[in-house]
PDB file of C-alpha atoms and ligand atoms in Angstrom:
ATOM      1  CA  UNK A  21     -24.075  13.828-104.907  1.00 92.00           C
ATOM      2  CA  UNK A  22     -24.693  15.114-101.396  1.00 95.00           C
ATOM      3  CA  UNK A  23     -23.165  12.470 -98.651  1.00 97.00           C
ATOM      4  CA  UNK A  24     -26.025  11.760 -95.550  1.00 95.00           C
ATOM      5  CA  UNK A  25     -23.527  11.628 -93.239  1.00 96.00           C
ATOM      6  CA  UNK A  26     -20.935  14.443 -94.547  1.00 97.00           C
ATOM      7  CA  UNK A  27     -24.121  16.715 -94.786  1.00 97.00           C
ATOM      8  CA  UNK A  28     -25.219  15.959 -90.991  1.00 96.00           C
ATOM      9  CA  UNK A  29     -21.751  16.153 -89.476  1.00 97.00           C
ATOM     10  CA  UNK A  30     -21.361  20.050 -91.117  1.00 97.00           C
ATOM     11  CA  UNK A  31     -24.071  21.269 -89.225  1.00 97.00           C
ATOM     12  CA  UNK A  32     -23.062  19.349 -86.249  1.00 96.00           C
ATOM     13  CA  UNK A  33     -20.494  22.053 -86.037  1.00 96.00           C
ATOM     14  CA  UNK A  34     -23.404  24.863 -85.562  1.00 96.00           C
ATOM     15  CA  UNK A  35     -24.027  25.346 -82.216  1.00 96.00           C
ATOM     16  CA  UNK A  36     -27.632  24.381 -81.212  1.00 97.00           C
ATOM     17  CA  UNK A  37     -29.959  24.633 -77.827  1.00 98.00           C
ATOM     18  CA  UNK A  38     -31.727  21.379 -76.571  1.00 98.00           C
ATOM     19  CA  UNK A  39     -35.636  21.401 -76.272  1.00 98.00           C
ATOM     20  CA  UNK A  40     -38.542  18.790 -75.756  1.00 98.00           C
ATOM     21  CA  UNK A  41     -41.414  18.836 -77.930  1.00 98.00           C
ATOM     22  CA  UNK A  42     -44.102  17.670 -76.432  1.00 98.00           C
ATOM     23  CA  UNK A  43     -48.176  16.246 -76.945  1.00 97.00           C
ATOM     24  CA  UNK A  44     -50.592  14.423 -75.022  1.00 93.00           C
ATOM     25  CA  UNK A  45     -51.624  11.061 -76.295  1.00 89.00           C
ATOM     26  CA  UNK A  46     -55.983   9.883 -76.329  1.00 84.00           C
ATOM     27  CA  UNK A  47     -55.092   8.590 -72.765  1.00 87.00           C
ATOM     28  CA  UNK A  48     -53.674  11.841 -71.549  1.00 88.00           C
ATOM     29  CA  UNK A  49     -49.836  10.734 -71.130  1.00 93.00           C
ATOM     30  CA  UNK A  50     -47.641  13.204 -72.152  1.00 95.00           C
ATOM     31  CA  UNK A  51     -44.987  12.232 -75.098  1.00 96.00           C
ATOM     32  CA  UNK A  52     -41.859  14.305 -75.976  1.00 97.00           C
ATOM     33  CA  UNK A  53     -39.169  14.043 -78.455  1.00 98.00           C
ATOM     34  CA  UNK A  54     -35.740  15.753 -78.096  1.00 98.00           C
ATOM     35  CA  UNK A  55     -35.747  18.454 -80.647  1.00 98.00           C
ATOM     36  CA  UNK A  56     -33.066  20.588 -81.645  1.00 98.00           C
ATOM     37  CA  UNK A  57     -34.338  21.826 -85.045  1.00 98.00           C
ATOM     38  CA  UNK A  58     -36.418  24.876 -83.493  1.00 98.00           C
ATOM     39  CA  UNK A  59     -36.738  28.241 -84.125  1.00 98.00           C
ATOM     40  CA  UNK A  60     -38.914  31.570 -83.468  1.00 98.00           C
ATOM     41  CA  UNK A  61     -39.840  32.697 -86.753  1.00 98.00           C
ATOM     42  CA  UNK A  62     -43.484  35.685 -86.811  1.00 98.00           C
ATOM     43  CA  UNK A  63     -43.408  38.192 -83.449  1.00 98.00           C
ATOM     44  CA  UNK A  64     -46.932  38.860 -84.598  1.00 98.00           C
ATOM     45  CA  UNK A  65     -48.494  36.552 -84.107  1.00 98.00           C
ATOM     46  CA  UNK A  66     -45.856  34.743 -81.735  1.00 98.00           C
ATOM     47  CA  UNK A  67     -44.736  31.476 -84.336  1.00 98.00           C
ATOM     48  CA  UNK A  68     -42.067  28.799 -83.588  1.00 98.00           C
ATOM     49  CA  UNK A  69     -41.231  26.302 -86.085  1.00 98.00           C
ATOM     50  CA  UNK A  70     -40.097  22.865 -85.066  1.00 98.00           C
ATOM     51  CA  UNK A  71     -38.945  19.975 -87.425  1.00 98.00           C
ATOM     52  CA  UNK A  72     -39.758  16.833 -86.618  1.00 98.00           C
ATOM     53  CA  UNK A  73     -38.840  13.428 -88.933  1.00 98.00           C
ATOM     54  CA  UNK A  74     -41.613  11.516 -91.053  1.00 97.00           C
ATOM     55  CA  UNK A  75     -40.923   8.100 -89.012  1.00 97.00           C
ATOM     56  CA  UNK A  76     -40.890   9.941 -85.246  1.00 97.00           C
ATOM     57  CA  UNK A  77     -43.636   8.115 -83.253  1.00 95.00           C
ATOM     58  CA  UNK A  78     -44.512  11.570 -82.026  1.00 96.00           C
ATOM     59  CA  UNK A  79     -45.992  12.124 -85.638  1.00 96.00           C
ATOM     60  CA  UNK A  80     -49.172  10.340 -85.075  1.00 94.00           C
ATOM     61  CA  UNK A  81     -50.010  12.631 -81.971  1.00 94.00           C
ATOM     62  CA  UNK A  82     -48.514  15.636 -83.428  1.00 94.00           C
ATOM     63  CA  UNK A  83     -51.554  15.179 -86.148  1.00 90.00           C
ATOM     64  CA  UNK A  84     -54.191  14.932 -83.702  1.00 91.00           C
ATOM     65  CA  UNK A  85     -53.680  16.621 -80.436  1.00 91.00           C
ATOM     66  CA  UNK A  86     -54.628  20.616 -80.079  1.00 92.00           C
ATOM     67  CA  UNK A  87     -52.249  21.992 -77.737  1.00 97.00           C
ATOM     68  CA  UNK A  88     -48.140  20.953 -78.371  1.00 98.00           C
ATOM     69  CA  UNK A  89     -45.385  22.546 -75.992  1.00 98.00           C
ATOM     70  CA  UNK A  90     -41.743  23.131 -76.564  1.00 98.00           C
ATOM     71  CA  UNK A  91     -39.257  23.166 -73.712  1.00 98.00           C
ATOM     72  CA  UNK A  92     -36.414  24.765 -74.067  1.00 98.00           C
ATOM     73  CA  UNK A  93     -33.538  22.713 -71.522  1.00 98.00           C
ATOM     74  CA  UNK A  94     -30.978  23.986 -69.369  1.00 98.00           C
ATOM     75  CA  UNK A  95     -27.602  22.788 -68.582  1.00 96.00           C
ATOM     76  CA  UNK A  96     -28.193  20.310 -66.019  1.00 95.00           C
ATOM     77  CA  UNK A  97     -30.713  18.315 -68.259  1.00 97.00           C
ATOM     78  CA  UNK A  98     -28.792  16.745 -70.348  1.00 97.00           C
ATOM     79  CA  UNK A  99     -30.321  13.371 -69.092  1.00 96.00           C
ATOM     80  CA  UNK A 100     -33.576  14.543 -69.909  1.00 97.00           C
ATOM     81  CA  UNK A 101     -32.283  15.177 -73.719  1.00 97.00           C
ATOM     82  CA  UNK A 102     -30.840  11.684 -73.983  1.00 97.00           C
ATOM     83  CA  UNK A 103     -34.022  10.211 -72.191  1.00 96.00           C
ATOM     84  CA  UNK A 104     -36.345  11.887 -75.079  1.00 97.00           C
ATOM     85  CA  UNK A 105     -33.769  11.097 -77.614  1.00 97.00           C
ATOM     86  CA  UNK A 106     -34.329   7.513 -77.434  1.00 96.00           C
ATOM     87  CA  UNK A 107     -37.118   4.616 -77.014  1.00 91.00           C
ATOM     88  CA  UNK A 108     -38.938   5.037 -73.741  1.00 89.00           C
ATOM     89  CA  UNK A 109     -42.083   4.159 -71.920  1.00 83.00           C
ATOM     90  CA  UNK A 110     -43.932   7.440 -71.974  1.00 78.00           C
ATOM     91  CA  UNK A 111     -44.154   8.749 -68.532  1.00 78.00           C
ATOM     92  CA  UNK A 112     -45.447  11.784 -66.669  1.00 92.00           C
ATOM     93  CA  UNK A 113     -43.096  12.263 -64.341  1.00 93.00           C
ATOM     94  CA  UNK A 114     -40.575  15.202 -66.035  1.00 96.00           C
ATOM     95  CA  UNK A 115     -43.454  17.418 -66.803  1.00 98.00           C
ATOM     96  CA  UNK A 116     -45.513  19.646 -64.454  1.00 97.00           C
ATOM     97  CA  UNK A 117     -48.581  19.306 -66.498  1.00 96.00           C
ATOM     98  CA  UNK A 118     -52.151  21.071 -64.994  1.00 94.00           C
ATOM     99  CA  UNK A 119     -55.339  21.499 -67.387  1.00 87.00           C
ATOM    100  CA  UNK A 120     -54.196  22.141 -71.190  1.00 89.00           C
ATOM    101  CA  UNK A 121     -50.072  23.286 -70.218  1.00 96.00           C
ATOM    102  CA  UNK A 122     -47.659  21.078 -69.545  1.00 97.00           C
ATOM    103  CA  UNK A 123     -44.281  21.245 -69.716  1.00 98.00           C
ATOM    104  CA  UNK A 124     -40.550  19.961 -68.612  1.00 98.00           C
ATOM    105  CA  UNK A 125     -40.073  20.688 -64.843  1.00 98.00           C
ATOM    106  CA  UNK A 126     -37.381  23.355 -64.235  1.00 97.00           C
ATOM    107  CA  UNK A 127     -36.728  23.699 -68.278  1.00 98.00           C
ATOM    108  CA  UNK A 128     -35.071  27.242 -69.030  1.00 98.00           C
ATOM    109  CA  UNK A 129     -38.294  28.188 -70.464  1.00 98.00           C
ATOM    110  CA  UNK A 130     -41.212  26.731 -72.293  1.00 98.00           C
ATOM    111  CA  UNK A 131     -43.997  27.581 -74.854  1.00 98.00           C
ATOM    112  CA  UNK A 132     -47.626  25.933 -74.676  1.00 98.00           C
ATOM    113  CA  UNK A 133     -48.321  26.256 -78.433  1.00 98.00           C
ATOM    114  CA  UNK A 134     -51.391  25.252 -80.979  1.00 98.00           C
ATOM    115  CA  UNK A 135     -50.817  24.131 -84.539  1.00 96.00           C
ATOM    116  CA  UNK A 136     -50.914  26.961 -86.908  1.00 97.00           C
ATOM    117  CA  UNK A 137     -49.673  25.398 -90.722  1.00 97.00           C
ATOM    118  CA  UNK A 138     -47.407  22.656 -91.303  1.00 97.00           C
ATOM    119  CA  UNK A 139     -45.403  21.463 -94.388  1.00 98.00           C
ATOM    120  CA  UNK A 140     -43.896  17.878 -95.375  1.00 98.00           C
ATOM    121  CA  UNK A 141     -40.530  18.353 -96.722  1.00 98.00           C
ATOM    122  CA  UNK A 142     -37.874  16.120 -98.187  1.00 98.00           C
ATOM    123  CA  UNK A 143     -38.527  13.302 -94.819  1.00 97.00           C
ATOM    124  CA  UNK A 144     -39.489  15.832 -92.123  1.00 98.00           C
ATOM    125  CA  UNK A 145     -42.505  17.695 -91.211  1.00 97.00           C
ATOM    126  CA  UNK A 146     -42.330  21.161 -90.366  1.00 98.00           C
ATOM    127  CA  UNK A 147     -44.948  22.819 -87.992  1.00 98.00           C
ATOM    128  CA  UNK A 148     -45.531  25.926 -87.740  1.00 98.00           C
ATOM    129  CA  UNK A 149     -46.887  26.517 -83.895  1.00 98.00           C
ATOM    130  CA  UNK A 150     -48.586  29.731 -82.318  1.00 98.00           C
ATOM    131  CA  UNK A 151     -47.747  30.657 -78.913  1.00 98.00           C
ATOM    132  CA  UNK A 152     -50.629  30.877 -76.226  1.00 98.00           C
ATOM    133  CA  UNK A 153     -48.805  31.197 -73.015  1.00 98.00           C
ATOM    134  CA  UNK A 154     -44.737  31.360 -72.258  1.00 98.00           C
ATOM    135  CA  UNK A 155     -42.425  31.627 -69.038  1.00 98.00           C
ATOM    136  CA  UNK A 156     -38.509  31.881 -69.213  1.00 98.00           C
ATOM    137  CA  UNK A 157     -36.208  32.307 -66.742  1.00 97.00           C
ATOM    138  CA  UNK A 158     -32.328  33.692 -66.850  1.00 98.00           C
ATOM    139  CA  UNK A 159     -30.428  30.254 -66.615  1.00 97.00           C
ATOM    140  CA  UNK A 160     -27.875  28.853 -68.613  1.00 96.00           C
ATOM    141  CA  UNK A 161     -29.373  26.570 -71.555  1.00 97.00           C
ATOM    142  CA  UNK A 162     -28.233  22.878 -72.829  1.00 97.00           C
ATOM    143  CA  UNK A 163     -25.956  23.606 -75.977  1.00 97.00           C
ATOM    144  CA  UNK A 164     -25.688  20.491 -78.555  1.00 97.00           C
ATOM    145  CA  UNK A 165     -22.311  20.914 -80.542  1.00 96.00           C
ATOM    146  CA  UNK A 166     -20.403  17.913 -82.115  1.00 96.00           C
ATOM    147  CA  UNK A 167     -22.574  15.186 -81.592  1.00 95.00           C
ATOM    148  CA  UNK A 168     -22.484  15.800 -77.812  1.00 96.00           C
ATOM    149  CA  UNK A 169     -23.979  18.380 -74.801  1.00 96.00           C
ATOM    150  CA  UNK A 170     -21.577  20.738 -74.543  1.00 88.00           C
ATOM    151  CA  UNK A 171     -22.123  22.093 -71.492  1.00 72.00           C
ATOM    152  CA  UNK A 172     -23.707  19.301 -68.929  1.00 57.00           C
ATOM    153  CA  UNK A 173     -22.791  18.954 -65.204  1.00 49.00           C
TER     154      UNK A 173
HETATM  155  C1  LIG B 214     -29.775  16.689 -79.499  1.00 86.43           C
HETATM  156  C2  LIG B 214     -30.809  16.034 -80.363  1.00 86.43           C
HETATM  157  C3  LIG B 214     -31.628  16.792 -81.175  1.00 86.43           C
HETATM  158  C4  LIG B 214     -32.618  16.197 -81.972  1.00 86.43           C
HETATM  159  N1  LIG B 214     -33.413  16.999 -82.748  1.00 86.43           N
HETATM  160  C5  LIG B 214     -34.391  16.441 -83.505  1.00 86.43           C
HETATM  161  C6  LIG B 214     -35.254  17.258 -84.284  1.00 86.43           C
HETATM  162  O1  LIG B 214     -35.175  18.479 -84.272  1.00 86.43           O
HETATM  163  N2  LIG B 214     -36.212  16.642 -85.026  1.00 86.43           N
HETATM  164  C7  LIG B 214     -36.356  15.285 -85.056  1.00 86.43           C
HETATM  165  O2  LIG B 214     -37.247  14.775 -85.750  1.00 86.43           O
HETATM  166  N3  LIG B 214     -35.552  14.476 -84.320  1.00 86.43           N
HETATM  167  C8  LIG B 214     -34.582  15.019 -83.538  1.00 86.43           C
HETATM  168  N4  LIG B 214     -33.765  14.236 -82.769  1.00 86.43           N
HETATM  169  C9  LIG B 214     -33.958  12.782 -82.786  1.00 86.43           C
HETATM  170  C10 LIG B 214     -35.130  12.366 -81.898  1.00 86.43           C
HETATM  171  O3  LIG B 214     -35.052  12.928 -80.598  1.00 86.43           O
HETATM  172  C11 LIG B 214     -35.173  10.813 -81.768  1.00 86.43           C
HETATM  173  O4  LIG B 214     -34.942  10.226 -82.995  1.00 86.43           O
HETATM  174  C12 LIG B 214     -36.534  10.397 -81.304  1.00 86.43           C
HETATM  175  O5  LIG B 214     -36.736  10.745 -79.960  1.00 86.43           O
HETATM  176  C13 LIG B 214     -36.746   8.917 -81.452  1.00 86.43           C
HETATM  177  O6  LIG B 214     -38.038   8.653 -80.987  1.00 86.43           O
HETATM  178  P1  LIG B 214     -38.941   7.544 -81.691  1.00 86.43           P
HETATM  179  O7  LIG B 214     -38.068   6.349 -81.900  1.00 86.43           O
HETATM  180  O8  LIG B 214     -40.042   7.327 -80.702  1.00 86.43           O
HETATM  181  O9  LIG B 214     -39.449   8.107 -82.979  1.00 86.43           O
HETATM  182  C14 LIG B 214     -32.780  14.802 -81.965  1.00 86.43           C
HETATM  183  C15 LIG B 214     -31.946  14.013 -81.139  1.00 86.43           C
HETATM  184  C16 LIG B 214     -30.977  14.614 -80.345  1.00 86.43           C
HETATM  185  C17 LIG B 214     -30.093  13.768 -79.453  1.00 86.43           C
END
């Protein structure tokens, strides 16, 4: 028998980035969820894959909105992970957001995505996203390791 907590603290010893999946609710306010579980998976087309629990509130807008963006954080937003990572009044304010692309302000990079597949598995849903429109820039990312940011000013 396979221990929750044994089986979460092993892969808490695998390095990870930080990022902020994000959607825009019927009223236009922007929600995001701090998302580790993330990864580029098809060049061509461009796919990222992001895993994101059955019970996350983001859920219900994940189902319904038509464009989703992943940023990926840098090393000085480590209060932006924690802010995402919890309950919180949904607010505008961290993202530049203009037309359909929004995004975390000065993230290390971000993707401006639309749902391609998705599949529920075990008590996560995993979406497959394909990338419209990207920007990166050379900066140091957020690293999650051990249950804590690794690397945070
Ligand atoms: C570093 C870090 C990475 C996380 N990665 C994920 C993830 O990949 N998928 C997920 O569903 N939740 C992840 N979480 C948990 C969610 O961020 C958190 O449970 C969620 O924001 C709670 O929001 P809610 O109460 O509105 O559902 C992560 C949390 C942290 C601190």
């Amino acid at each position: 028998m396979i221990d929750e907590l044994d089986f979460r603290k092993s892969w808490s010893f695998f390095p990870t980035g930080v990022s902020v999946l994000a959607v825009k609710n019927q009223n236009d306010i922007i929600q995001g969820m701090t998302a580790s579980s993330v990864m580029s998976i098809s060049l061509n087309p461009p796919i990222i894959m992001v895993s994101v629990g059955v019970e996350r509130s983001i859920i219900k807008n994940l189902k319904t909105s038509e464009f989703i963006s992943v940023s990926l954080l840098s090393k000085n937003q480590a209060d932006i992970a924690n802010y995402f990572s919890r309950p919180h009044n949904p607010d505008n304010n961290f993202f530049y957001n203009k037309e359909n692309c929004f995004y975390i302000k000065e993230c290390l990079g971000y993707f401006l995505c639309k749902k391609n597949d998705f599949i529920k598995i075990g008590d996560h849903i995993v979406y497959f996203l394909e990338v419209e429109k990207f920007e990166f820039q050379d900066i140091e990312p957020l690293v999650w390791y051990k249950g804590n940011f690794e690397n945070s000013l």
